Amino acid sequence: MLEQIKTIRHAPDEEYYVSGHRTCAGCGPALVYRLVAKAAGPNTIFLGPTGCMYVANTSYGCGPFAVPWLHTQITNAGGVASGVEAAYKAMMRKGKYTGERPHVIVMAGDGGATDIGLQALSGMLYRGHDVLFICYDNESYANTGIQTSPTTPWGAVTTFTPSGPAIPEGKRLWPKDNAQLVAHGHPELKYLATASLAFPLDLMNKVRKGLNAEGPAYLHIQAPCPKGWQFDSDKTIDMAKLAVDTGMFQLYEYENGKYTITYTPRKRKPVEEYIKLQGRFSHLKPEHIEKIQQFVDAKLKAIEVEVTAVSEAAPTD
Amino acid sequence: MGKKRLITGVVATAEAVRLADVDVISSFPIRPYTGIMSELARMIADGELDAEFVHAEGEHAQLSVVYGASAAGARTFTGSSGVGVTYAMEVYSPISGERLPVQMAIADRTLDPPGDFGSEHTDAEVCRDQGWIQGWAATPQEALDLTLLYYRIGEDPRVLLPQYACQDGYFVSHIAGEVDVPDEAQVKEFLPPYKNKHQLNIYEPQIIGAQIEPDMGPPLQYQRALAMRNAKEVIKEAYDDYNRIFGRNYSPFVEEYMTEDADVVIFLQGAHSQTAIDVARRLRNHGEKVGVVRLRTFRPFPTEEVRDALSKFKVIGVVDNSANFGIAGGGGVLLTEARTALYGEGDKVKTVGFVAGLGGEAITRDEFYRMFAKLKDIAKTGKVEQNAYWVPFEL
Amino acid sequence: MEYDVQKLFEEPGLIQITTWARGVIQNKDARDVVFALANAASKEGKYVQAWENYVDLPDRVNVPVRAYARISPNPIESKYIYENENPDVVVLTEEGLVKGNNVLKGLKPGGVLIVNTKRDPEYILKFLSDTSNLGILGCVDATGVTGYIKTLSGAEGATDASGIGAGVGAVLAGAAAKAKEMVKLENLLGTVKNQDACRYGYENVKLMKVNEVGEVVSIGKIKQNKYDLEGLPFAGTVPSPKKENEGMVTGNWRTERPILTKELCNDCLICWLDCPDATIFKTEDGLIDFDLKYCKGCGICAAVCPTEAVTMVPELDFVD
């Protein structure tokens, strides 16, 4: 069992996602990877479906993974993870492998988890494989140069949803909520949570809970992307914090059929404070921003987070 | 010693999988290969086989599961037919590129349309250049033997490539015949446990499948090409051992029937070779100098062996049981590849193609008879009027 | 058959222009330099090409990336050699690129280097290693005139809806046209959006003669692929690194360097946990320090520091 990390001083010093990778300066997903690897420890196998965290990490025939790592297609991480897990189960039962049973972790982007890889994820969860499937959600197909994905917010500009005179708002669809989709309808799922880079210890502890669960677990982690969202590379953590403080991203756990909200902003900020800092939203007009506000309000109401958005500065904690 | 049983190709294949002590199996139903998986599921339920049986959500997932399982160090098995084979297309190259000796049984089925259950080699042949060992079994006995042979060949450290063990759907997969099912001791002597240095192991961590710069592209592809070349030697060794241990008499690449003094032969692979041999024998009874050459290993294509076998004859009819629309020569893959093997033999060897048995329709004895008749005509006139004939429409 | 391949593949009159930039944030300006110059040359009836180096793509924030142009009086024969092997002109969209990047690699004798900086050529020269082929070094404060244009438009070979040469790229193209005779200013002005910026670059670039170079006698080596097949990893699989991945050293990505004011540090370790590159380590005195071999200079450590103990300082202020 992996213990919960109480304070930053209890976080392990050891790195299993080491220095030396070609991710963006200020890359949110890279920080997610580092924290996940730190929390999971040496007894881990990573599966890396195609996406930024494959291409940028393993550029040029090398990589920063101090634990075993295998590439999978963007389509099939859930399937490959099922195979790895099933292999260890069989080999241990048959005495063909006598070492420790490794943790199996998938690190999929939003494409590999919520779009082209969703079928494989669902299959893996349905079959009950003991795998932690993590979606680092940077809200676009970023590796290919920022194209819309199902989690790209309404109104965001990507190279497939540019804003122009005929389509002023850019993206015209509301994002898919993969955590909700996954949570309901997979009876073998043992643990599900959302996490944010604004709360790194919470993130690491959710990773550990997911690994401790005997059966499949799913973590959906928002990972701000300086390239795609178009903010300065030092603002990654600020963006993550603003996302949860505005309600654009919500933090909770789902276990044994019950939701637990793990963070509620004391005073919710208007979404505009989040939106105005990102180049991908710079074309939006007040009425567009209002539409997003309404969407977020309704969403929070649905999960019973009754905090009204107010524009004064909330305390930082 | 083995035991004689009356079983179908699907059961024979499953028996071989059991004997190979496979660890992870991934399934998805599609006719006609499905029976292999039903049989394996039964064996697991009855305690005859200890393996993880993963109900994949499609063929793409089936191949993904065995990719992961093989990378983790397990011996793996999967299979499919028809459009199921092509649905998994994305995963074939990663499996061979990461050098994972996964085995896939293909019981051939026509691609859609016409949504026909019948056999055609098209499904397996479209995957032919993905870096997999490939060949066809023509009987249930051969289906069993090919499975064991391919684990041995594919897992050899000089090869480390996945394998498509093909059998004609329905004809081989569903018509029961007498099969000698070997015992565990024989199999143990023939097939060592699977070991691959190249695997996911927390005690020796490795990065498998990293991105590369363009200049690493040529040498990595070359490595795979060399593995395919090396496979030929390993195939020979494996067949020698197999024949010795199990008392078979297989030739690893090309088999000849009634060719000693033949002037015309039919060249083909798979189940329909059995009908062609029968027709040739009947014509022989009337003094016709005809024979059959059967290809046993399709990938790596045994270029030299095919050349040596075929260059002895005046006229060769190449039968393709596949639809290759718009292909050079208008026949099928086997025709173009046989002609490539014969490159340099000049005009003394004439070749003509026959596309036959599509949609799962049997190639009838009458059709083979007409093919032989056409070959005789060509031998007599010395003229090839048409590169290839769609049978029966053009013959 | 035996030929001297160096001679066999000569292309007389071919001018190669290479721009170095920081990925994502300056990528468009790099592209604008080469597209502006190529478009201007095209107006003069020259044969031209312009493109981004696909080895550098997909680009990442701060990663050094290259864009290229070729201008020739004759049809370009080497059009699918995807890197400029022997540039006549090298342009840097940001001064820090002189550190840790071999920007003068393959430079033709007498070649030109243009740097976007407010510093003097003499200072920049300190950071350049082999300058034996460098003819002229030009410095121009492009960022002082206009900004970088940050847009995703025009990436991956698509049309750039924001137009060419609206920002820093226009200034640098102007400076390059001044330093090396290749296109007329009026034609260059006719291709860029921000003509004032372009003219500023042409008129205000500080040029310094580095070497007197006579007639160009030879160019660099033609690329020949050679492989050590024995030493090649099996199927591209490599052992996992233990402490660092030395195959991807990223210290040369920095435009700014984090500096710790020890007196202000309260040892909260927030920066340590928030660094995406694991380049902050705990020191024996109970504080933290930076691993500059890999630090990309993203600035998260400074942004999250509750006591303002970390500040970001221009990389070129440091000679190490």
Short mmCIF file of N, CA, C and O in Angstrom, two decimals, chain B residues 244-312:
data_model
loop_
_atom_site.label_atom_id
_atom_site.label_comp_id
_atom_site.label_asym_id
_atom_site.label_seq_id
_atom_site.Cartn_x
_atom_site.Cartn_y
_atom_site.Cartn_z
N ARG B 244 11.40 -34.36 -37.36
CA ARG B 244 12.06 -35.41 -36.58
C ARG B 244 11.24 -35.78 -35.33
O ARG B 244 10.92 -36.94 -35.10
N ILE B 245 10.85 -34.76 -34.58
CA ILE B 245 10.19 -35.02 -33.29
C ILE B 245 8.76 -35.54 -33.48
O ILE B 245 8.30 -36.43 -32.77
N PHE B 246 8.05 -34.99 -34.46
CA PHE B 246 6.63 -35.32 -34.60
C PHE B 246 6.35 -36.30 -35.74
O PHE B 246 5.20 -36.63 -36.02
N GLY B 247 7.42 -36.70 -36.45
CA GLY B 247 7.25 -37.67 -37.52
C GLY B 247 6.48 -37.15 -38.73
O GLY B 247 5.66 -37.84 -39.32
N ARG B 248 6.70 -35.90 -39.06
CA ARG B 248 6.06 -35.34 -40.27
C ARG B 248 7.09 -35.32 -41.40
O ARG B 248 8.28 -35.62 -41.20
N ASN B 249 6.60 -34.89 -42.56
CA ASN B 249 7.48 -34.86 -43.71
C ASN B 249 7.30 -33.56 -44.50
O ASN B 249 7.11 -33.58 -45.71
N TYR B 250 7.32 -32.46 -43.79
CA TYR B 250 7.06 -31.17 -44.44
C TYR B 250 8.33 -30.61 -45.08
O TYR B 250 9.42 -30.76 -44.56
N SER B 251 8.13 -29.91 -46.18
CA SER B 251 9.20 -29.10 -46.75
C SER B 251 8.92 -27.66 -46.30
O SER B 251 7.79 -27.22 -46.36
N PRO B 252 9.92 -26.93 -45.85
CA PRO B 252 9.63 -25.65 -45.19
C PRO B 252 9.05 -24.57 -46.11
O PRO B 252 8.28 -23.74 -45.65
N PHE B 253 9.41 -24.57 -47.38
CA PHE B 253 9.02 -23.43 -48.22
C PHE B 253 8.09 -23.79 -49.37
O PHE B 253 7.06 -23.17 -49.57
N VAL B 254 8.52 -24.80 -50.15
CA VAL B 254 7.79 -25.13 -51.37
C VAL B 254 7.64 -26.64 -51.42
O VAL B 254 8.60 -27.37 -51.13
N GLU B 255 6.44 -27.11 -51.73
CA GLU B 255 6.26 -28.56 -51.87
C GLU B 255 5.80 -28.89 -53.28
O GLU B 255 4.96 -28.19 -53.85
N GLU B 256 6.37 -29.95 -53.83
CA GLU B 256 6.04 -30.31 -55.21
C GLU B 256 5.27 -31.63 -55.23
O GLU B 256 5.59 -32.55 -54.48
N TYR B 257 4.28 -31.71 -56.10
CA TYR B 257 3.49 -32.91 -56.26
C TYR B 257 3.48 -33.31 -57.74
O TYR B 257 3.06 -32.50 -58.57
N MET B 258 3.96 -34.51 -58.03
CA MET B 258 3.92 -35.05 -59.40
C MET B 258 4.60 -34.13 -60.40
O MET B 258 4.07 -33.85 -61.45
N THR B 259 5.77 -33.64 -60.05
CA THR B 259 6.42 -32.67 -60.93
C THR B 259 7.64 -33.24 -61.65
O THR B 259 8.26 -32.53 -62.43
N GLU B 260 7.98 -34.53 -61.39
CA GLU B 260 9.25 -35.07 -61.90
C GLU B 260 9.44 -34.77 -63.38
O GLU B 260 10.45 -34.19 -63.79
N ASP B 261 8.47 -35.11 -64.21
CA ASP B 261 8.62 -34.90 -65.65
C ASP B 261 7.54 -33.96 -66.18
O ASP B 261 7.23 -33.95 -67.36
N ALA B 262 6.97 -33.16 -65.27
CA ALA B 262 5.85 -32.31 -65.69
C ALA B 262 6.31 -31.21 -66.63
O ALA B 262 7.43 -30.70 -66.51
N ASP B 263 5.45 -30.86 -67.58
CA ASP B 263 5.77 -29.68 -68.38
C ASP B 263 4.95 -28.47 -67.96
O ASP B 263 5.37 -27.34 -68.14
N VAL B 264 3.75 -28.73 -67.40
CA VAL B 264 2.97 -27.60 -66.86
C VAL B 264 2.60 -27.89 -65.41
O VAL B 264 2.35 -29.04 -65.05
N VAL B 265 2.58 -26.83 -64.61
CA VAL B 265 2.18 -26.99 -63.20
C VAL B 265 1.28 -25.83 -62.76
O VAL B 265 1.29 -24.75 -63.36
N ILE B 266 0.54 -26.11 -61.73
CA ILE B 266 -0.22 -25.05 -61.06
C ILE B 266 0.51 -24.72 -59.77
O ILE B 266 0.97 -25.61 -59.05
N PHE B 267 0.65 -23.41 -59.52
CA PHE B 267 1.34 -22.92 -58.32
C PHE B 267 0.33 -22.18 -57.46
O PHE B 267 -0.35 -21.26 -57.95
N LEU B 268 0.22 -22.55 -56.19
CA LEU B 268 -0.76 -21.91 -55.32
C LEU B 268 -0.44 -22.18 -53.86
O LEU B 268 0.50 -22.90 -53.54
N GLN B 269 -1.23 -21.58 -52.96
CA GLN B 269 -1.08 -21.86 -51.54
C GLN B 269 -2.46 -22.05 -50.92
O GLN B 269 -3.46 -21.58 -51.43
N GLY B 270 -2.48 -22.79 -49.81
CA GLY B 270 -3.72 -22.95 -49.05
C GLY B 270 -4.50 -24.19 -49.40
O GLY B 270 -4.03 -25.09 -50.10
N ALA B 271 -5.75 -24.24 -48.91
CA ALA B 271 -6.59 -25.43 -48.96
C ALA B 271 -6.81 -25.94 -50.38
O ALA B 271 -6.86 -27.16 -50.61
N HIS B 272 -6.97 -25.00 -51.32
CA HIS B 272 -7.33 -25.45 -52.66
C HIS B 272 -6.21 -26.22 -53.34
O HIS B 272 -6.42 -26.85 -54.38
N SER B 273 -5.03 -26.21 -52.77
CA SER B 273 -3.94 -27.04 -53.29
C SER B 273 -4.37 -28.51 -53.27
O SER B 273 -3.97 -29.29 -54.13
N GLN B 274 -5.21 -28.87 -52.29
CA GLN B 274 -5.62 -30.27 -52.17
C GLN B 274 -6.46 -30.70 -53.37
O GLN B 274 -6.29 -31.80 -53.89
N THR B 275 -7.34 -29.81 -53.83
CA THR B 275 -8.16 -30.10 -55.01
C THR B 275 -7.29 -30.14 -56.26
O THR B 275 -7.44 -31.00 -57.14
N ALA B 276 -6.34 -29.19 -56.35
CA ALA B 276 -5.47 -29.13 -57.52
C ALA B 276 -4.67 -30.42 -57.65
O ALA B 276 -4.51 -30.97 -58.76
N ILE B 277 -4.21 -30.95 -56.51
CA ILE B 277 -3.42 -32.19 -56.53
C ILE B 277 -4.29 -33.35 -57.03
O ILE B 277 -3.86 -34.16 -57.85
N ASP B 278 -5.53 -33.36 -56.56
CA ASP B 278 -6.46 -34.41 -56.98
C ASP B 278 -6.69 -34.38 -58.49
O ASP B 278 -6.63 -35.40 -59.18
N VAL B 279 -6.91 -33.18 -59.02
CA VAL B 279 -7.16 -33.04 -60.46
C VAL B 279 -5.91 -33.46 -61.25
O VAL B 279 -5.99 -34.16 -62.27
N ALA B 280 -4.75 -33.04 -60.77
CA ALA B 280 -3.50 -33.40 -61.46
C ALA B 280 -3.32 -34.91 -61.51
O ALA B 280 -2.92 -35.47 -62.54
N ARG B 281 -3.65 -35.55 -60.39
CA ARG B 281 -3.48 -37.02 -60.34
C ARG B 281 -4.36 -37.70 -61.38
O ARG B 281 -3.95 -38.60 -62.10
N ARG B 282 -5.61 -37.24 -61.53
CA ARG B 282 -6.53 -37.83 -62.50
C ARG B 282 -6.03 -37.61 -63.92
O ARG B 282 -6.13 -38.49 -64.76
N LEU B 283 -5.48 -36.42 -64.18
CA LEU B 283 -4.96 -36.16 -65.52
C LEU B 283 -3.73 -37.03 -65.80
O LEU B 283 -3.51 -37.50 -66.91
N ARG B 284 -2.94 -37.22 -64.75
CA ARG B 284 -1.76 -38.10 -64.85
C ARG B 284 -2.17 -39.51 -65.28
O ARG B 284 -1.47 -40.17 -66.05
N ASN B 285 -3.33 -39.96 -64.72
CA ASN B 285 -3.81 -41.29 -65.06
C ASN B 285 -4.04 -41.42 -66.56
O ASN B 285 -4.03 -42.51 -67.11
N HIS B 286 -4.25 -40.27 -67.21
CA HIS B 286 -4.43 -40.27 -68.67
C HIS B 286 -3.15 -39.88 -69.39
O HIS B 286 -3.17 -39.54 -70.56
N GLY B 287 -2.05 -39.84 -68.66
CA GLY B 287 -0.76 -39.60 -69.30
C GLY B 287 -0.37 -38.15 -69.46
O GLY B 287 0.64 -37.83 -70.09
N GLU B 288 -1.18 -37.23 -68.87
CA GLU B 288 -0.82 -35.81 -69.00
C GLU B 288 0.31 -35.49 -68.01
O GLU B 288 0.23 -35.82 -66.83
N LYS B 289 1.32 -34.79 -68.51
CA LYS B 289 2.46 -34.48 -67.64
C LYS B 289 2.20 -33.16 -66.90
O LYS B 289 2.71 -32.10 -67.26
N VAL B 290 1.36 -33.26 -65.88
CA VAL B 290 0.98 -32.08 -65.11
C VAL B 290 1.33 -32.30 -63.63
O VAL B 290 1.42 -33.43 -63.18
N GLY B 291 1.52 -31.19 -62.93
CA GLY B 291 1.84 -31.30 -61.50
C GLY B 291 1.38 -30.06 -60.75
O GLY B 291 0.78 -29.14 -61.32
N VAL B 292 1.68 -30.07 -59.46
CA VAL B 292 1.28 -28.95 -58.59
C VAL B 292 2.49 -28.56 -57.73
O VAL B 292 3.21 -29.42 -57.22
N VAL B 293 2.70 -27.25 -57.62
CA VAL B 293 3.70 -26.74 -56.68
C VAL B 293 2.97 -25.89 -55.66
O VAL B 293 2.21 -24.98 -56.02
N ARG B 294 3.16 -26.22 -54.40
CA ARG B 294 2.45 -25.51 -53.34
C ARG B 294 3.42 -24.68 -52.51
O ARG B 294 4.47 -25.16 -52.09
N LEU B 295 3.04 -23.44 -52.30
CA LEU B 295 3.84 -22.55 -51.46
C LEU B 295 3.42 -22.74 -50.02
O LEU B 295 2.23 -22.67 -49.69
N ARG B 296 4.38 -23.00 -49.14
CA ARG B 296 4.03 -23.23 -47.74
C ARG B 296 4.32 -21.99 -46.89
O ARG B 296 3.61 -21.70 -45.94
N THR B 297 5.41 -21.27 -47.23
CA THR B 297 5.76 -20.06 -46.49
C THR B 297 5.61 -18.86 -47.42
O THR B 297 6.27 -18.81 -48.46
N PHE B 298 4.78 -17.92 -47.02
CA PHE B 298 4.49 -16.76 -47.88
C PHE B 298 5.36 -15.57 -47.48
O PHE B 298 5.78 -14.77 -48.31
N ARG B 299 5.58 -15.41 -46.16
CA ARG B 299 6.50 -14.37 -45.67
C ARG B 299 7.41 -14.99 -44.63
O ARG B 299 6.90 -15.51 -43.64
N PRO B 300 8.73 -14.92 -44.77
CA PRO B 300 9.42 -14.33 -45.90
C PRO B 300 9.17 -15.13 -47.19
O PRO B 300 9.18 -16.37 -47.14
N PHE B 301 8.97 -14.42 -48.29
CA PHE B 301 8.74 -15.11 -49.56
C PHE B 301 10.03 -15.81 -49.97
O PHE B 301 11.08 -15.16 -50.10
N PRO B 302 9.97 -17.13 -50.17
CA PRO B 302 11.20 -17.88 -50.47
C PRO B 302 11.57 -17.76 -51.95
O PRO B 302 11.40 -18.70 -52.73
N THR B 303 12.11 -16.61 -52.31
CA THR B 303 12.35 -16.28 -53.72
C THR B 303 13.18 -17.34 -54.43
O THR B 303 12.81 -17.81 -55.51
N GLU B 304 14.30 -17.75 -53.82
CA GLU B 304 15.21 -18.69 -54.48
C GLU B 304 14.55 -20.06 -54.63
O GLU B 304 14.66 -20.70 -55.68
N GLU B 305 13.88 -20.50 -53.57
CA GLU B 305 13.24 -21.82 -53.59
C GLU B 305 12.12 -21.86 -54.64
O GLU B 305 11.96 -22.86 -55.33
N VAL B 306 11.38 -20.78 -54.74
CA VAL B 306 10.30 -20.72 -55.74
C VAL B 306 10.91 -20.72 -57.14
O VAL B 306 10.46 -21.44 -58.04
N ARG B 307 11.98 -19.95 -57.30
CA ARG B 307 12.63 -19.92 -58.62
C ARG B 307 13.14 -21.32 -58.98
O ARG B 307 12.90 -21.82 -60.08
N ASP B 308 13.84 -21.97 -58.04
CA ASP B 308 14.40 -23.29 -58.34
C ASP B 308 13.30 -24.29 -58.65
O ASP B 308 13.47 -25.15 -59.52
N ALA B 309 12.18 -24.17 -57.93
CA ALA B 309 11.09 -25.12 -58.16
C ALA B 309 10.41 -24.85 -59.50
O ALA B 309 10.18 -25.79 -60.28
N LEU B 310 10.13 -23.60 -59.79
CA LEU B 310 9.29 -23.28 -60.96
C LEU B 310 10.05 -23.22 -62.27
O LEU B 310 9.47 -23.43 -63.34
N SER B 311 11.33 -22.93 -62.22
CA SER B 311 12.06 -22.70 -63.47
C SER B 311 12.25 -23.98 -64.28
O SER B 311 12.71 -23.95 -65.42
N LYS B 312 11.85 -25.12 -63.69
CA LYS B 312 12.00 -26.39 -64.40
C LYS B 312 10.90 -26.63 -65.44
O LYS B 312 11.02 -27.50 -66.28
#
